[in-house]
């Protein structure tokens, strides 16, 4: 339950986490190199922290793991080639801005039962478990680039009230965006050249999908299945291999597409 400031250290090859923080407010971790530790890069539990400009690579485990913590700031870090994934956030909130999440062996960023997070301006590419996976409500994704991940660009499950705006989802191997048992507002995103569908709604009611560009995906552009009350307005859906918009066992309002 202490507060720490850690700057400019090289923390590598340790048995356990590179940095483990348990409790405390105002922890500051900046401009460190954290690599090849056996349990993971950085772990924060039940506290608050600011993580800025760190290089977190090749750890066994997650690059950065946060649990039971609020108001965290995760900014301009490079998180790559960690064995379980890049950043995992559970029952926590914060801002993730300008990070590069590259080549991890699991999911790039995962939010687990995590509400009220903002992800903006991150680059998430080449991760082997998919780009972003979210279980939670009232999260905001803006201006992220999510490309070339093995899996989905974004999987959104079990949440309401999230906003996805002006993100790019490109060349992910299973599909661009999947929304299941969730409600969100998708506005101004580019979803292109994914292997599989562009946007999929499955048992997802009341979503608003507006002014997105969905193009050149190898499956359907937009697929709506077993869902009600969705609105698809003013989207550009073109050159998708299996068709533009498919509505199956669902109700939806389509206007201006």
Short mmCIF file of C-alpha atoms in Angstrom, two decimals:
data_model
loop_
_atom_site.label_atom_id
_atom_site.label_comp_id
_atom_site.label_asym_id
_atom_site.label_seq_id
_atom_site.Cartn_x
_atom_site.Cartn_y
_atom_site.Cartn_z
CA UNK A 1 0.00 0.00 0.00
CA UNK A 2 2.80 2.35 -0.89
CA UNK A 3 3.31 4.92 -3.62
CA UNK A 4 6.31 4.64 -5.90
CA UNK A 5 8.10 6.62 -8.61
CA UNK A 6 10.20 4.56 -11.02
CA UNK A 7 12.00 6.26 -13.90
CA UNK A 8 14.74 5.23 -16.32
CA UNK A 9 15.39 1.72 -15.01
CA UNK A 10 16.31 -1.42 -16.94
CA UNK A 11 14.37 -4.25 -15.33
CA UNK A 12 14.96 -7.56 -17.04
CA UNK A 13 15.34 -11.28 -16.54
CA UNK A 14 13.75 -11.41 -13.10
CA UNK A 15 11.79 -14.33 -11.64
CA UNK A 16 8.34 -12.80 -11.17
CA UNK A 17 7.05 -9.46 -12.41
CA UNK A 18 9.32 -6.72 -13.54
CA UNK A 19 7.32 -4.26 -11.41
CA UNK A 20 4.54 -5.25 -9.00
CA UNK A 21 2.41 -2.54 -7.37
CA UNK A 22 -0.20 -3.47 -4.77
CA UNK A 23 -2.29 -0.60 -3.47
CA UNK A 24 -1.25 3.00 -3.21
CA UNK A 25 -2.28 6.05 -5.21
CA UNK A 26 -0.20 8.17 -7.50
CA UNK A 27 2.25 5.51 -8.60
CA UNK A 28 4.40 6.79 -11.49
CA UNK A 29 6.27 4.46 -13.82
CA UNK A 30 8.00 6.16 -16.74
CA UNK A 31 10.69 5.56 -19.34
CA UNK A 32 11.71 2.14 -18.08
CA UNK A 33 12.80 -0.90 -20.08
CA UNK A 34 10.98 -3.94 -18.72
CA UNK A 35 11.70 -7.23 -20.48
CA UNK A 36 12.10 -11.01 -20.14
CA UNK A 37 10.59 -11.25 -16.65
CA UNK A 38 8.97 -14.59 -15.87
CA UNK A 39 5.50 -13.54 -14.59
CA UNK A 40 4.92 -10.43 -16.68
CA UNK A 41 6.05 -6.86 -17.17
CA UNK A 42 4.05 -4.62 -14.80
CA UNK A 43 1.24 -5.56 -12.41
CA UNK A 44 -0.99 -3.05 -10.58
CA UNK A 45 -3.67 -4.15 -8.11
CA UNK A 46 -6.04 -2.02 -6.06
CA UNK A 47 -4.28 1.26 -6.64
CA UNK A 48 -3.79 4.00 -9.22
CA UNK A 49 -0.90 4.53 -11.57
CA UNK A 50 0.55 6.57 -14.39
CA UNK A 51 2.54 4.56 -16.94
CA UNK A 52 4.33 6.65 -19.54
CA UNK A 53 6.97 5.96 -22.17
CA UNK A 54 7.91 2.48 -21.02
CA UNK A 55 9.16 -0.30 -23.27
CA UNK A 56 7.60 -3.57 -22.09
CA UNK A 57 8.68 -6.53 -24.21
CA UNK A 58 9.29 -10.28 -24.26
CA UNK A 59 7.93 -10.98 -20.79
CA UNK A 60 6.37 -14.32 -19.90
CA UNK A 61 2.83 -13.21 -19.15
CA UNK A 62 1.12 -9.92 -19.95
CA UNK A 63 3.02 -6.75 -20.64
CA UNK A 64 0.82 -4.68 -18.32
CA UNK A 65 -1.85 -6.09 -16.02
CA UNK A 66 -4.22 -3.89 -14.00
CA UNK A 67 -6.85 -5.22 -11.60
CA UNK A 68 -9.27 -3.46 -9.29
CA UNK A 69 -7.85 -0.01 -9.97
CA UNK A 70 -9.33 3.28 -11.18
CA UNK A 71 -8.25 6.46 -12.97
CA UNK A 72 -5.09 4.99 -14.45
CA UNK A 73 -3.14 6.76 -17.21
CA UNK A 74 -1.36 4.57 -19.76
CA UNK A 75 0.39 6.75 -22.30
CA UNK A 76 2.95 6.33 -25.09
CA UNK A 77 4.19 2.91 -24.05
CA UNK A 78 5.54 0.22 -26.39
CA UNK A 79 4.18 -3.19 -25.40
CA UNK A 80 5.32 -6.06 -27.60
CA UNK A 81 6.08 -9.80 -27.87
CA UNK A 82 4.76 -10.69 -24.41
CA UNK A 83 3.61 -14.28 -24.14
CA UNK A 84 0.01 -13.86 -22.88
CA UNK A 85 -0.86 -10.51 -24.44
CA UNK A 86 -0.20 -6.80 -24.35
CA UNK A 87 -2.39 -4.94 -21.83
CA UNK A 88 -5.11 -6.55 -19.72
CA UNK A 89 -7.45 -4.46 -17.55
CA UNK A 90 -9.92 -6.11 -15.16
CA UNK A 91 -12.53 -4.35 -13.04
CA UNK A 92 -10.66 -1.12 -13.63
CA UNK A 93 -10.86 2.18 -15.49
CA UNK A 94 -8.48 4.63 -17.08
CA UNK A 95 -7.16 6.27 -20.24
CA UNK A 96 -4.99 4.43 -22.75
CA UNK A 97 -3.50 6.92 -25.19
CA UNK A 98 -0.85 6.73 -27.88
CA UNK A 99 0.45 3.26 -27.06
CA UNK A 100 1.99 0.82 -29.56
CA UNK A 101 0.79 -2.72 -28.88
CA UNK A 102 2.70 -4.91 -31.32
CA UNK A 103 3.32 -8.61 -31.86
CA UNK A 104 2.13 -10.03 -28.55
CA UNK A 105 1.29 -13.73 -28.39
CA UNK A 106 -2.21 -13.08 -27.10
CA UNK A 107 -4.76 -10.25 -27.31
CA UNK A 108 -3.40 -6.76 -27.84
CA UNK A 109 -5.70 -5.01 -25.33
CA UNK A 110 -8.32 -6.80 -23.22
CA UNK A 111 -10.87 -5.14 -20.96
CA UNK A 112 -12.53 -7.62 -18.61
CA UNK A 113 -15.63 -6.44 -16.72
CA UNK A 114 -14.09 -3.02 -17.14
CA UNK A 115 -16.30 0.09 -17.46
CA UNK A 116 -15.53 3.69 -18.34
CA UNK A 117 -12.21 3.30 -20.11
CA UNK A 118 -11.03 5.50 -22.99
CA UNK A 119 -8.75 4.07 -25.67
CA UNK A 120 -7.50 6.74 -28.08
CA UNK A 121 -4.76 7.00 -30.63
CA UNK A 122 -3.30 3.55 -30.02
CA UNK A 123 -1.71 1.33 -32.68
CA UNK A 124 -2.57 -2.33 -32.17
CA UNK A 125 -1.01 -4.60 -34.77
CA UNK A 126 0.30 -8.10 -35.30
CA UNK A 127 -1.05 -9.63 -32.09
CA UNK A 128 -1.81 -13.35 -32.18
CA UNK A 129 -5.01 -13.34 -30.12
CA UNK A 130 -6.79 -10.48 -31.82
CA UNK A 131 -6.63 -6.71 -31.49
CA UNK A 132 -9.07 -5.59 -28.78
CA UNK A 133 -11.49 -7.64 -26.64
CA UNK A 134 -13.94 -5.78 -24.41
CA UNK A 135 -16.36 -7.00 -21.77
CA UNK A 136 -17.80 -3.93 -20.09
CA UNK A 137 -19.88 -0.80 -20.51
CA UNK A 138 -19.46 2.88 -21.34
CA UNK A 139 -16.03 2.49 -22.90
CA UNK A 140 -14.83 4.86 -25.64
CA UNK A 141 -12.60 3.87 -28.56
CA UNK A 142 -11.44 6.75 -30.75
CA UNK A 143 -8.80 7.12 -33.45
CA UNK A 144 -7.18 3.74 -32.88
CA UNK A 145 -5.48 1.77 -35.67
CA UNK A 146 -6.13 -1.96 -35.35
CA UNK A 147 -4.45 -3.88 -38.16
CA UNK A 148 -3.01 -7.23 -39.06
CA UNK A 149 -4.00 -9.09 -35.92
CA UNK A 150 -4.58 -12.85 -35.88
CA UNK A 151 -8.23 -12.94 -34.87
CA UNK A 152 -10.81 -10.19 -34.70
CA UNK A 153 -9.98 -6.53 -34.83
CA UNK A 154 -12.50 -5.89 -32.04
CA UNK A 155 -14.73 -8.20 -30.03
CA UNK A 156 -17.32 -6.44 -27.86
CA UNK A 157 -19.36 -8.60 -25.48
CA UNK A 158 -21.62 -8.14 -22.48
CA UNK A 159 -21.80 -4.38 -22.29
CA UNK A 160 -23.87 -1.28 -23.04
CA UNK A 161 -23.25 2.34 -23.91
CA UNK A 162 -19.85 2.11 -25.57
CA UNK A 163 -18.78 4.49 -28.36
CA UNK A 164 -16.55 3.53 -31.29
CA UNK A 165 -15.57 6.46 -33.46
CA UNK A 166 -13.04 7.14 -36.22
CA UNK A 167 -11.10 3.91 -35.69
CA UNK A 168 -9.49 1.86 -38.46
CA UNK A 169 -9.88 -1.94 -38.48
CA UNK A 170 -7.89 -3.44 -41.33
CA UNK A 171 -6.50 -6.82 -42.43
CA UNK A 172 -7.45 -8.76 -39.28
CA UNK A 173 -7.72 -12.50 -39.94
CA UNK A 174 -11.22 -13.38 -38.65
CA UNK A 175 -13.11 -10.10 -39.11
CA UNK A 176 -13.24 -6.42 -38.32
CA UNK A 177 -15.76 -5.81 -35.52
CA UNK A 178 -17.90 -8.37 -33.66
CA UNK A 179 -20.65 -7.24 -31.27
CA UNK A 180 -22.40 -9.92 -29.20
CA UNK A 181 -24.93 -9.39 -26.42
CA UNK A 182 -23.97 -5.74 -26.36
CA UNK A 183 -25.14 -2.27 -27.36
CA UNK A 184 -22.84 0.38 -28.83
CA UNK A 185 -22.68 3.39 -31.11
CA UNK A 186 -20.36 2.98 -34.12
CA UNK A 187 -19.68 6.22 -35.99
CA UNK A 188 -17.16 7.11 -38.66
CA UNK A 189 -15.04 3.97 -38.49
CA UNK A 190 -13.14 2.44 -41.43
CA UNK A 191 -13.45 -1.35 -41.58
CA UNK A 192 -11.59 -2.69 -44.58
CA UNK A 193 -9.75 -5.66 -46.06
CA UNK A 194 -10.43 -7.96 -43.14
CA UNK A 195 -10.54 -11.72 -43.71
CA UNK A 196 -14.16 -12.43 -42.89
CA UNK A 197 -16.96 -9.97 -42.22
CA UNK A 198 -16.56 -6.26 -41.69
CA UNK A 199 -19.09 -5.76 -38.87
CA UNK A 200 -21.10 -8.54 -37.23
CA UNK A 201 -24.00 -8.14 -34.79
CA UNK A 202 -25.14 -11.33 -33.09
CA UNK A 203 -27.81 -11.25 -30.36
CA UNK A 204 -27.00 -7.56 -30.13
CA UNK A 205 -29.93 -5.17 -29.79
CA UNK A 206 -30.26 -1.42 -30.16
CA UNK A 207 -26.92 -0.63 -31.79
CA UNK A 208 -26.51 2.52 -33.90
CA UNK A 209 -24.16 2.13 -36.87
CA UNK A 210 -23.70 5.43 -38.70
CA UNK A 211 -21.38 6.83 -41.38
CA UNK A 212 -18.92 3.96 -41.32
CA UNK A 213 -16.96 2.81 -44.38
CA UNK A 214 -17.04 -0.97 -44.69
CA UNK A 215 -15.22 -2.20 -47.78
CA UNK A 216 -13.22 -4.99 -49.40
CA UNK A 217 -13.73 -7.51 -46.61
CA UNK A 218 -13.64 -11.16 -47.67
CA UNK A 219 -17.03 -11.95 -46.09
CA UNK A 220 -20.16 -9.85 -45.69
CA UNK A 221 -19.82 -6.15 -45.15
CA UNK A 222 -22.35 -5.96 -42.30
CA UNK A 223 -24.07 -9.03 -40.85
CA UNK A 224 -26.99 -8.77 -38.40
CA UNK A 225 -28.19 -12.03 -36.84
CA UNK A 226 -30.76 -12.72 -34.11
CA UNK A 227 -30.85 -9.05 -33.15
CA UNK A 228 -33.52 -6.36 -32.85
CA UNK A 229 -33.79 -2.60 -32.94
CA UNK A 230 -30.51 -1.83 -34.68
CA UNK A 231 -30.08 1.26 -36.87
CA UNK A 232 -27.83 1.30 -39.93
CA UNK A 233 -27.65 4.82 -41.32
CA UNK A 234 -25.53 6.50 -44.00
CA UNK A 235 -22.85 3.82 -44.16
CA UNK A 236 -20.74 3.11 -47.24
CA UNK A 237 -20.65 -0.65 -47.78
CA UNK A 238 -18.84 -1.68 -50.95
CA UNK A 239 -16.72 -4.36 -52.61
CA UNK A 240 -17.23 -6.96 -49.87
CA UNK A 241 -16.80 -10.46 -51.26
CA UNK A 242 -19.96 -12.14 -49.92
CA UNK A 243 -22.28 -9.15 -50.12
CA UNK A 244 -23.08 -5.84 -48.52
CA UNK A 245 -25.64 -6.03 -45.70
CA UNK A 246 -27.31 -9.24 -44.48
CA UNK A 247 -30.23 -9.25 -41.99
CA UNK A 248 -31.07 -12.72 -40.63
CA UNK A 249 -33.79 -13.46 -38.06
CA UNK A 250 -33.55 -9.83 -37.04
CA UNK A 251 -35.19 -6.44 -37.27
CA UNK A 252 -33.27 -3.34 -38.30
CA UNK A 253 -33.77 0.14 -39.70
CA UNK A 254 -31.71 0.99 -42.79
CA UNK A 255 -31.46 4.54 -44.14
CA UNK A 256 -29.14 6.28 -46.55
CA UNK A 257 -26.65 3.45 -47.02
#
